[in-house]
Amino acid sequence: MRSLFLSAALLSSSLLGSSMQSHGQAKLAPLWESKEQLPVPESVLYVPERNELFVSLIDGDGSAADGKGGVAILNMDGSLKNATWVEGLNAPKGMALYKDQLYVADINEVVVIDIITGNVINQIKIEGAVFLNDVTVDASGKVFVSDTREGKIYMLQNNRPSLYMSDVPSVNGLKVINGSLYAMAGPELWKIDNKKKTVIAKGLKLGGDGLEPVGDGSFLVTFWGGLIYHISANGEVKELLDVQGKMNTADLGYNAKEKILYVPTFLNNSVIAYQLSL
């Protein structure tokens, strides 16, 4: 998420039907758009075990501790299952699931939700955090969360936060894969091992937002300003979608089995599903 604002009324069925971009063999094709209004959706998490989509809702300013935020649940066809599954958050953004606990970045704390009951069971304040943005969890349950405005990555172990890495410019999207932490550091994709970085790709048009592995060593990256890229394992970059000035493309969810992206449109108040072809 970026603290910019575009008109929320620009998306139409004609845009949805014509917004496919193709470069080489890679392309996106729109499948559906959610119909019910979702108040400022920032992140989507695909939960295959439940056949559901969790959607974080800011419903206000992305930096305001106003208690207006929450998490909604969509069915896999984009229909609304539960608009108020979790309420009373502030400006929730990235999410990650470990066992039955959902970790949500919320300004300066990580909120922990029991997905069986939908109850908030912990709120872990991170001292000095300003704009917590994305979350990922490794196989052992260590939680990593990015602070975009401070350029820091924090780690939570047994619910105790510590600074993991600093000087990660505009860090947002995070993902742990096979023990390595991948991070969108502004217009660069980093691989981080033992706090040492390797730059996988650089020179992207905007700072990255959502980051999801495709499953073949490559990645999908969304950019809040309205871009979606595919980055191959060797760092080759392909633009899949450019809707800059028309809608936002915030923190995506991804169904790797069926190759479907779920993209929150932020101020357009919807989620759009796209079929990926590579």
Short mmCIF file of N, CA, C and O in Angstrom, two decimals, residues 133-249:
data_model
loop_
_atom_site.label_atom_id
_atom_site.label_comp_id
_atom_site.label_asym_id
_atom_site.label_seq_id
_atom_site.Cartn_x
_atom_site.Cartn_y
_atom_site.Cartn_z
N ASN A 133 3.54 -3.25 7.08
CA ASN A 133 2.87 -3.37 5.79
C ASN A 133 2.62 -4.80 5.34
O ASN A 133 1.52 -5.15 4.96
N ASP A 134 3.62 -5.66 5.34
CA ASP A 134 3.39 -7.03 4.90
C ASP A 134 3.94 -8.01 5.92
O ASP A 134 4.82 -7.68 6.72
N VAL A 135 3.42 -9.24 5.87
CA VAL A 135 3.77 -10.27 6.85
C VAL A 135 4.02 -11.58 6.13
O VAL A 135 3.35 -11.91 5.14
N THR A 136 5.00 -12.35 6.62
CA THR A 136 5.22 -13.71 6.17
C THR A 136 5.68 -14.54 7.36
O THR A 136 6.18 -13.99 8.34
N VAL A 137 5.48 -15.85 7.29
CA VAL A 137 5.85 -16.74 8.39
C VAL A 137 6.66 -17.90 7.83
O VAL A 137 6.32 -18.45 6.77
N ASP A 138 7.74 -18.28 8.54
CA ASP A 138 8.53 -19.42 8.07
C ASP A 138 7.98 -20.73 8.65
O ASP A 138 6.99 -20.74 9.39
N ALA A 139 8.61 -21.83 8.29
CA ALA A 139 8.10 -23.15 8.65
C ALA A 139 8.09 -23.39 10.15
O ALA A 139 7.32 -24.24 10.65
N SER A 140 8.91 -22.68 10.90
CA SER A 140 8.98 -22.87 12.34
C SER A 140 8.08 -21.91 13.11
O SER A 140 8.01 -21.97 14.34
N GLY A 141 7.40 -21.02 12.40
CA GLY A 141 6.50 -20.08 13.05
C GLY A 141 7.09 -18.72 13.32
O GLY A 141 6.42 -17.87 13.94
N LYS A 142 8.30 -18.44 12.85
CA LYS A 142 8.86 -17.09 12.97
C LYS A 142 8.12 -16.16 12.00
O LYS A 142 7.97 -16.48 10.82
N VAL A 143 7.72 -15.02 12.52
CA VAL A 143 6.95 -14.06 11.74
C VAL A 143 7.86 -12.89 11.36
O VAL A 143 8.58 -12.36 12.20
N PHE A 144 7.81 -12.51 10.09
CA PHE A 144 8.56 -11.36 9.60
C PHE A 144 7.55 -10.31 9.12
O PHE A 144 6.58 -10.64 8.44
N VAL A 145 7.82 -9.05 9.47
CA VAL A 145 6.90 -7.97 9.09
C VAL A 145 7.72 -6.77 8.64
O VAL A 145 8.73 -6.42 9.26
N SER A 146 7.28 -6.14 7.56
CA SER A 146 8.00 -5.00 6.99
C SER A 146 7.43 -3.69 7.50
O SER A 146 6.22 -3.55 7.71
N ASP A 147 8.32 -2.71 7.71
CA ASP A 147 7.93 -1.33 8.01
C ASP A 147 8.41 -0.48 6.84
O ASP A 147 9.59 -0.15 6.74
N THR A 148 7.50 -0.14 5.97
CA THR A 148 7.86 0.52 4.71
C THR A 148 8.50 1.88 4.93
O THR A 148 9.51 2.22 4.30
N ARG A 149 7.93 2.67 5.79
CA ARG A 149 8.42 4.04 5.96
C ARG A 149 9.75 4.10 6.72
O ARG A 149 10.53 5.04 6.52
N GLU A 150 10.01 3.11 7.55
CA GLU A 150 11.27 3.08 8.29
C GLU A 150 12.34 2.23 7.61
O GLU A 150 13.50 2.24 8.02
N GLY A 151 11.97 1.49 6.56
CA GLY A 151 12.93 0.65 5.86
C GLY A 151 13.48 -0.46 6.73
O GLY A 151 14.67 -0.79 6.66
N LYS A 152 12.59 -1.09 7.52
CA LYS A 152 13.02 -2.12 8.45
C LYS A 152 12.18 -3.38 8.32
O LYS A 152 11.02 -3.32 7.90
N ILE A 153 12.79 -4.50 8.66
CA ILE A 153 12.07 -5.77 8.77
C ILE A 153 12.21 -6.23 10.22
O ILE A 153 13.32 -6.31 10.76
N TYR A 154 11.08 -6.54 10.84
CA TYR A 154 11.07 -7.06 12.20
C TYR A 154 10.77 -8.56 12.18
O TYR A 154 10.14 -9.07 11.25
N MET A 155 11.21 -9.23 13.24
CA MET A 155 10.92 -10.65 13.40
C MET A 155 10.23 -10.86 14.73
O MET A 155 10.62 -10.27 15.74
N LEU A 156 9.19 -11.69 14.72
CA LEU A 156 8.51 -12.09 15.94
C LEU A 156 8.77 -13.56 16.18
O LEU A 156 8.47 -14.40 15.32
N GLN A 157 9.34 -13.87 17.32
CA GLN A 157 9.57 -15.26 17.72
C GLN A 157 8.94 -15.47 19.08
O GLN A 157 9.24 -14.74 20.03
N ASN A 158 8.02 -16.43 19.15
CA ASN A 158 7.23 -16.63 20.36
C ASN A 158 6.55 -15.33 20.79
O ASN A 158 6.48 -14.99 21.98
N ASN A 159 6.07 -14.61 19.78
CA ASN A 159 5.33 -13.35 19.97
C ASN A 159 6.18 -12.23 20.54
O ASN A 159 5.64 -11.20 20.98
N ARG A 160 7.48 -12.37 20.50
CA ARG A 160 8.38 -11.31 20.96
C ARG A 160 9.07 -10.68 19.76
O ARG A 160 9.79 -11.36 19.02
N PRO A 161 8.87 -9.36 19.57
CA PRO A 161 9.44 -8.70 18.39
C PRO A 161 10.89 -8.29 18.59
O PRO A 161 11.32 -7.96 19.70
N SER A 162 11.64 -8.33 17.50
CA SER A 162 13.01 -7.81 17.48
C SER A 162 13.30 -7.29 16.08
O SER A 162 12.65 -7.69 15.10
N LEU A 163 14.26 -6.39 15.98
CA LEU A 163 14.66 -5.88 14.67
C LEU A 163 15.49 -6.93 13.97
O LEU A 163 16.52 -7.37 14.47
N TYR A 164 15.03 -7.34 12.79
CA TYR A 164 15.76 -8.35 12.01
C TYR A 164 16.75 -7.70 11.06
O TYR A 164 17.90 -8.14 10.93
N MET A 165 16.33 -6.64 10.37
CA MET A 165 17.18 -6.02 9.35
C MET A 165 16.74 -4.58 9.13
O MET A 165 15.55 -4.28 9.09
N SER A 166 17.69 -3.69 9.02
CA SER A 166 17.41 -2.28 8.70
C SER A 166 18.03 -1.93 7.35
O SER A 166 18.65 -2.78 6.70
N ASP A 167 17.83 -0.70 6.93
CA ASP A 167 18.35 -0.22 5.64
C ASP A 167 17.84 -1.06 4.47
O ASP A 167 18.59 -1.43 3.57
N VAL A 168 16.54 -1.34 4.50
CA VAL A 168 15.87 -2.01 3.39
C VAL A 168 14.89 -0.98 2.81
O VAL A 168 13.76 -0.89 3.27
N PRO A 169 15.31 -0.20 1.83
CA PRO A 169 14.54 0.97 1.40
C PRO A 169 13.12 0.63 0.95
O PRO A 169 12.91 -0.25 0.11
N SER A 170 12.15 1.32 1.54
CA SER A 170 10.73 1.19 1.15
C SER A 170 10.28 -0.27 1.12
O SER A 170 9.48 -0.65 0.27
N VAL A 171 10.76 -1.09 2.03
CA VAL A 171 10.45 -2.51 2.02
C VAL A 171 8.96 -2.73 2.23
O VAL A 171 8.32 -2.08 3.04
N ASN A 172 8.41 -3.64 1.44
CA ASN A 172 6.99 -3.94 1.55
C ASN A 172 6.77 -5.45 1.47
O ASN A 172 6.85 -6.13 2.48
N GLY A 173 6.51 -5.99 0.29
CA GLY A 173 6.17 -7.39 0.16
C GLY A 173 7.25 -8.32 0.68
O GLY A 173 8.42 -8.15 0.36
N LEU A 174 6.83 -9.34 1.46
CA LEU A 174 7.74 -10.33 2.03
C LEU A 174 7.22 -11.73 1.75
O LEU A 174 6.01 -11.96 1.71
N LYS A 175 8.15 -12.68 1.62
CA LYS A 175 7.76 -14.08 1.49
C LYS A 175 8.95 -14.96 1.85
O LYS A 175 10.05 -14.78 1.32
N VAL A 176 8.72 -15.92 2.76
CA VAL A 176 9.74 -16.92 3.08
C VAL A 176 9.52 -18.13 2.19
O VAL A 176 8.42 -18.68 2.13
N ILE A 177 10.60 -18.55 1.50
CA ILE A 177 10.55 -19.72 0.62
C ILE A 177 11.79 -20.55 0.87
O ILE A 177 12.92 -20.06 0.71
N ASN A 178 11.59 -21.79 1.27
CA ASN A 178 12.70 -22.72 1.51
C ASN A 178 13.78 -22.11 2.41
O ASN A 178 14.97 -22.24 2.17
N GLY A 179 13.33 -21.41 3.44
CA GLY A 179 14.24 -20.86 4.42
C GLY A 179 14.85 -19.52 4.06
O GLY A 179 15.52 -18.91 4.91
N SER A 180 14.64 -19.03 2.85
CA SER A 180 15.14 -17.72 2.45
C SER A 180 14.01 -16.70 2.50
O SER A 180 12.87 -17.01 2.16
N LEU A 181 14.35 -15.48 2.91
CA LEU A 181 13.39 -14.40 2.96
C LEU A 181 13.53 -13.55 1.70
O LEU A 181 14.61 -13.04 1.41
N TYR A 182 12.45 -13.40 0.96
CA TYR A 182 12.42 -12.54 -0.21
C TYR A 182 11.66 -11.27 0.14
O TYR A 182 10.67 -11.31 0.87
N ALA A 183 12.16 -10.14 -0.36
CA ALA A 183 11.56 -8.86 0.00
C ALA A 183 11.58 -7.91 -1.19
O ALA A 183 12.56 -7.84 -1.93
N MET A 184 10.49 -7.17 -1.33
CA MET A 184 10.45 -6.07 -2.28
C MET A 184 11.00 -4.84 -1.56
O MET A 184 10.39 -4.31 -0.62
N ALA A 185 12.18 -4.40 -1.98
CA ALA A 185 12.85 -3.23 -1.41
C ALA A 185 12.74 -2.11 -2.43
O ALA A 185 13.60 -1.95 -3.30
N GLY A 186 11.66 -1.34 -2.35
CA GLY A 186 11.40 -0.34 -3.37
C GLY A 186 11.29 -1.00 -4.73
O GLY A 186 10.55 -1.96 -4.91
N PRO A 187 12.05 -0.54 -5.73
CA PRO A 187 11.98 -1.10 -7.08
C PRO A 187 12.90 -2.31 -7.29
O PRO A 187 13.25 -2.63 -8.42
N GLU A 188 13.29 -2.99 -6.20
CA GLU A 188 14.17 -4.15 -6.30
C GLU A 188 13.58 -5.35 -5.58
O GLU A 188 12.89 -5.19 -4.56
N LEU A 189 13.87 -6.54 -6.09
CA LEU A 189 13.54 -7.79 -5.40
C LEU A 189 14.80 -8.35 -4.79
O LEU A 189 15.78 -8.60 -5.49
N TRP A 190 14.79 -8.54 -3.46
CA TRP A 190 15.93 -9.07 -2.75
C TRP A 190 15.67 -10.49 -2.25
O TRP A 190 14.53 -10.83 -1.88
N LYS A 191 16.73 -11.29 -2.23
CA LYS A 191 16.74 -12.55 -1.50
C LYS A 191 17.66 -12.36 -0.30
O LYS A 191 18.80 -11.90 -0.45
N ILE A 192 17.17 -12.67 0.88
CA ILE A 192 17.91 -12.42 2.12
C ILE A 192 18.18 -13.73 2.83
O ILE A 192 17.24 -14.47 3.17
N ASP A 193 19.45 -14.02 3.06
CA ASP A 193 19.87 -15.19 3.82
C ASP A 193 20.83 -14.74 4.90
O ASP A 193 21.84 -14.10 4.60
N ASN A 194 20.49 -15.06 6.15
CA ASN A 194 21.34 -14.66 7.28
C ASN A 194 21.62 -13.16 7.24
O ASN A 194 22.75 -12.71 7.48
N LYS A 195 20.59 -12.40 6.91
CA LYS A 195 20.64 -10.93 6.89
C LYS A 195 21.54 -10.37 5.79
O LYS A 195 21.86 -9.18 5.80
N LYS A 196 21.93 -11.21 4.84
CA LYS A 196 22.73 -10.76 3.71
C LYS A 196 21.86 -10.82 2.45
O LYS A 196 21.21 -11.81 2.18
N LYS A 197 21.89 -9.74 1.68
CA LYS A 197 20.99 -9.63 0.53
C LYS A 197 21.67 -10.02 -0.76
O LYS A 197 22.88 -9.85 -0.95
N THR A 198 20.87 -10.56 -1.67
CA THR A 198 21.23 -10.74 -3.07
C THR A 198 20.12 -10.09 -3.88
O THR A 198 18.94 -10.38 -3.67
N VAL A 199 20.47 -9.19 -4.79
CA VAL A 199 19.47 -8.51 -5.60
C VAL A 199 19.09 -9.41 -6.77
O VAL A 199 19.94 -9.74 -7.61
N ILE A 200 17.83 -9.83 -6.81
CA ILE A 200 17.34 -10.71 -7.88
C ILE A 200 16.93 -9.90 -9.10
O ILE A 200 17.20 -10.29 -10.24
N ALA A 201 16.27 -8.78 -8.88
CA ALA A 201 15.82 -7.92 -9.98
C ALA A 201 15.83 -6.48 -9.48
O ALA A 201 15.62 -6.22 -8.31
N LYS A 202 16.06 -5.54 -10.40
CA LYS A 202 16.08 -4.13 -10.02
C LYS A 202 15.60 -3.29 -11.19
O LYS A 202 15.38 -3.79 -12.30
N GLY A 203 15.43 -1.99 -10.91
CA GLY A 203 15.02 -1.07 -11.96
C GLY A 203 13.57 -1.14 -12.33
O GLY A 203 13.19 -0.71 -13.43
N LEU A 204 12.70 -1.67 -11.44
CA LEU A 204 11.27 -1.71 -11.71
C LEU A 204 10.70 -0.29 -11.68
O LEU A 204 11.29 0.62 -11.09
N LYS A 205 9.55 -0.10 -12.29
CA LYS A 205 9.02 1.25 -12.46
C LYS A 205 8.58 1.89 -11.15
O LYS A 205 8.66 3.11 -10.99
N LEU A 206 8.07 1.07 -10.22
CA LEU A 206 7.57 1.56 -8.95
C LEU A 206 8.10 0.68 -7.83
O LEU A 206 8.73 -0.34 -8.07
N GLY A 207 7.82 1.08 -6.60
CA GLY A 207 8.15 0.24 -5.46
C GLY A 207 7.14 -0.89 -5.34
O GLY A 207 5.93 -0.69 -5.44
N GLY A 208 7.64 -2.10 -5.12
CA GLY A 208 6.78 -3.28 -5.08
C GLY A 208 5.88 -3.31 -3.86
O GLY A 208 6.21 -2.80 -2.80
N ASP A 209 4.72 -3.95 -4.01
CA ASP A 209 3.74 -4.10 -2.93
C ASP A 209 3.61 -5.58 -2.60
O ASP A 209 4.31 -6.10 -1.75
N GLY A 210 2.71 -6.29 -3.28
CA GLY A 210 2.52 -7.71 -3.02
C GLY A 210 3.56 -8.57 -3.71
O GLY A 210 4.05 -8.24 -4.80
N LEU A 211 3.91 -9.70 -3.07
CA LEU A 211 4.93 -10.62 -3.60
C LEU A 211 4.46 -12.04 -3.39
O LEU A 211 4.20 -12.45 -2.25
N GLU A 212 4.33 -12.80 -4.47
CA GLU A 212 3.89 -14.20 -4.37
C GLU A 212 4.70 -15.08 -5.30
O GLU A 212 4.92 -14.73 -6.46
N PRO A 213 5.17 -16.24 -4.81
CA PRO A 213 5.89 -17.17 -5.68
C PRO A 213 4.93 -17.91 -6.60
O PRO A 213 3.82 -18.27 -6.22
N VAL A 214 5.38 -18.13 -7.82
CA VAL A 214 4.58 -18.87 -8.80
C VAL A 214 4.73 -20.37 -8.60
O VAL A 214 3.82 -21.15 -8.87
N GLY A 215 5.90 -20.80 -8.12
CA GLY A 215 6.13 -22.22 -7.88
C GLY A 215 7.24 -22.80 -8.72
O GLY A 215 7.65 -23.93 -8.54
N ASP A 216 7.78 -22.02 -9.65
CA ASP A 216 8.87 -22.48 -10.50
C ASP A 216 10.12 -21.63 -10.28
O ASP A 216 11.00 -21.58 -11.13
N GLY A 217 10.18 -20.99 -9.12
CA GLY A 217 11.30 -20.10 -8.83
C GLY A 217 11.04 -18.66 -9.24
O GLY A 217 11.87 -17.80 -8.97
N SER A 218 9.91 -18.42 -9.87
CA SER A 218 9.58 -17.06 -10.31
C SER A 218 8.55 -16.44 -9.37
O SER A 218 8.00 -17.11 -8.48
N PHE A 219 8.27 -15.15 -9.59
CA PHE A 219 7.40 -14.40 -8.68
C PHE A 219 6.41 -13.54 -9.45
O PHE A 219 6.66 -13.11 -10.57
N LEU A 220 5.31 -13.27 -8.77
CA LEU A 220 4.37 -12.23 -9.18
C LEU A 220 4.51 -11.07 -8.22
O LEU A 220 4.59 -11.26 -7.01
N VAL A 221 4.55 -9.86 -8.76
CA VAL A 221 4.70 -8.67 -7.94
C VAL A 221 3.65 -7.65 -8.35
O VAL A 221 3.50 -7.35 -9.54
N THR A 222 2.93 -7.13 -7.36
CA THR A 222 2.01 -6.03 -7.63
C THR A 222 2.62 -4.73 -7.14
O THR A 222 3.42 -4.70 -6.20
N PHE A 223 2.20 -3.64 -7.77
CA PHE A 223 2.65 -2.30 -7.43
C PHE A 223 1.41 -1.45 -7.22
O PHE A 223 0.56 -1.37 -8.12
N TRP A 224 1.31 -0.83 -6.05
CA TRP A 224 0.09 -0.15 -5.66
C TRP A 224 -0.40 0.82 -6.72
O TRP A 224 -1.61 0.99 -6.92
N GLY A 225 0.51 1.44 -7.45
CA GLY A 225 0.13 2.42 -8.45
C GLY A 225 -0.57 1.87 -9.68
O GLY A 225 -1.06 2.63 -10.50
N GLY A 226 -0.62 0.53 -9.82
CA GLY A 226 -1.36 -0.06 -10.94
C GLY A 226 -0.55 -0.88 -11.91
O GLY A 226 -0.83 -0.87 -13.11
N LEU A 227 0.44 -1.62 -11.40
CA LEU A 227 1.25 -2.49 -12.25
C LEU A 227 1.34 -3.89 -11.64
O LEU A 227 1.35 -4.04 -10.42
N ILE A 228 1.42 -4.88 -12.51
CA ILE A 228 1.70 -6.26 -12.08
C ILE A 228 2.80 -6.80 -12.98
O ILE A 228 2.72 -6.72 -14.21
N TYR A 229 3.84 -7.36 -12.34
CA TYR A 229 4.98 -7.93 -13.07
C TYR A 229 5.13 -9.41 -12.75
O TYR A 229 4.75 -9.89 -11.69
N HIS A 230 5.76 -10.10 -13.69
CA HIS A 230 6.28 -11.45 -13.45
C HIS A 230 7.80 -11.35 -13.47
O HIS A 230 8.39 -10.77 -14.38
N ILE A 231 8.44 -11.89 -12.43
CA ILE A 231 9.90 -11.89 -12.34
C ILE A 231 10.38 -13.33 -12.32
O ILE A 231 10.01 -14.10 -11.42
N SER A 232 11.16 -13.71 -13.31
CA SER A 232 11.64 -15.09 -13.41
C SER A 232 12.73 -15.36 -12.38
O SER A 232 13.24 -14.43 -11.73
N ALA A 233 13.08 -16.62 -12.24
CA ALA A 233 14.09 -17.01 -11.26
C ALA A 233 15.44 -16.35 -11.54
O ALA A 233 16.23 -16.12 -10.61
N ASN A 234 15.72 -16.04 -12.80
CA ASN A 234 16.99 -15.40 -13.14
C ASN A 234 16.89 -13.87 -13.21
O ASN A 234 17.82 -13.20 -13.67
N GLY A 235 15.76 -13.33 -12.75
CA GLY A 235 15.61 -11.88 -12.66
C GLY A 235 15.01 -11.21 -13.87
O GLY A 235 14.89 -9.98 -13.90
N GLU A 236 14.60 -11.98 -14.88
CA GLU A 236 13.95 -11.37 -16.04
C GLU A 236 12.58 -10.84 -15.67
O GLU A 236 11.79 -11.52 -15.01
N VAL A 237 12.29 -9.62 -16.07
CA VAL A 237 11.06 -8.93 -15.68
C VAL A 237 10.12 -8.81 -16.87
O VAL A 237 10.53 -8.38 -17.95
N LYS A 238 8.85 -9.20 -16.67
CA LYS A 238 7.83 -9.03 -17.70
C LYS A 238 6.64 -8.32 -17.09
O LYS A 238 6.15 -8.69 -16.02
N GLU A 239 6.19 -7.29 -17.76
CA GLU A 239 5.00 -6.57 -17.32
C GLU A 239 3.75 -7.33 -17.78
O GLU A 239 3.59 -7.63 -18.96
N LEU A 240 2.87 -7.62 -16.82
CA LEU A 240 1.63 -8.34 -17.13
C LEU A 240 0.43 -7.42 -17.21
O LEU A 240 -0.53 -7.71 -17.92
N LEU A 241 0.44 -6.32 -16.46
CA LEU A 241 -0.73 -5.45 -16.40
C LEU A 241 -0.29 -4.04 -16.06
O LEU A 241 0.55 -3.84 -15.19
N ASP A 242 -0.84 -3.06 -16.77
CA ASP A 242 -0.60 -1.66 -16.49
C ASP A 242 -1.94 -0.93 -16.51
O ASP A 242 -2.52 -0.71 -17.56
N VAL A 243 -2.44 -0.60 -15.32
CA VAL A 243 -3.70 0.14 -15.19
C VAL A 243 -3.45 1.41 -14.37
O VAL A 243 -4.33 1.87 -13.65
N GLN A 244 -2.27 1.97 -14.51
CA GLN A 244 -1.92 3.18 -13.78
C GLN A 244 -2.90 4.31 -14.13
O GLN A 244 -3.22 4.53 -15.28
N GLY A 245 -3.36 5.01 -13.11
CA GLY A 245 -4.31 6.08 -13.31
C GLY A 245 -5.75 5.62 -13.44
O GLY A 245 -6.66 6.45 -13.50
N LYS A 246 -5.96 4.31 -13.47
CA LYS A 246 -7.31 3.76 -13.60
C LYS A 246 -7.75 3.02 -12.35
O LYS A 246 -8.90 3.10 -11.94
N MET A 247 -6.83 2.27 -11.74
CA MET A 247 -7.13 1.58 -10.50
C MET A 247 -5.82 1.20 -9.83
O MET A 247 -4.74 1.30 -10.43
N ASN A 248 -5.93 0.79 -8.58
CA ASN A 248 -4.76 0.31 -7.84
C ASN A 248 -4.67 -1.20 -7.91
O ASN A 248 -5.66 -1.90 -8.15
N THR A 249 -3.47 -1.70 -7.72
CA THR A 249 -3.23 -3.14 -7.62
C THR A 249 -2.39 -3.34 -6.37
O THR A 249 -1.18 -3.23 -6.40
#
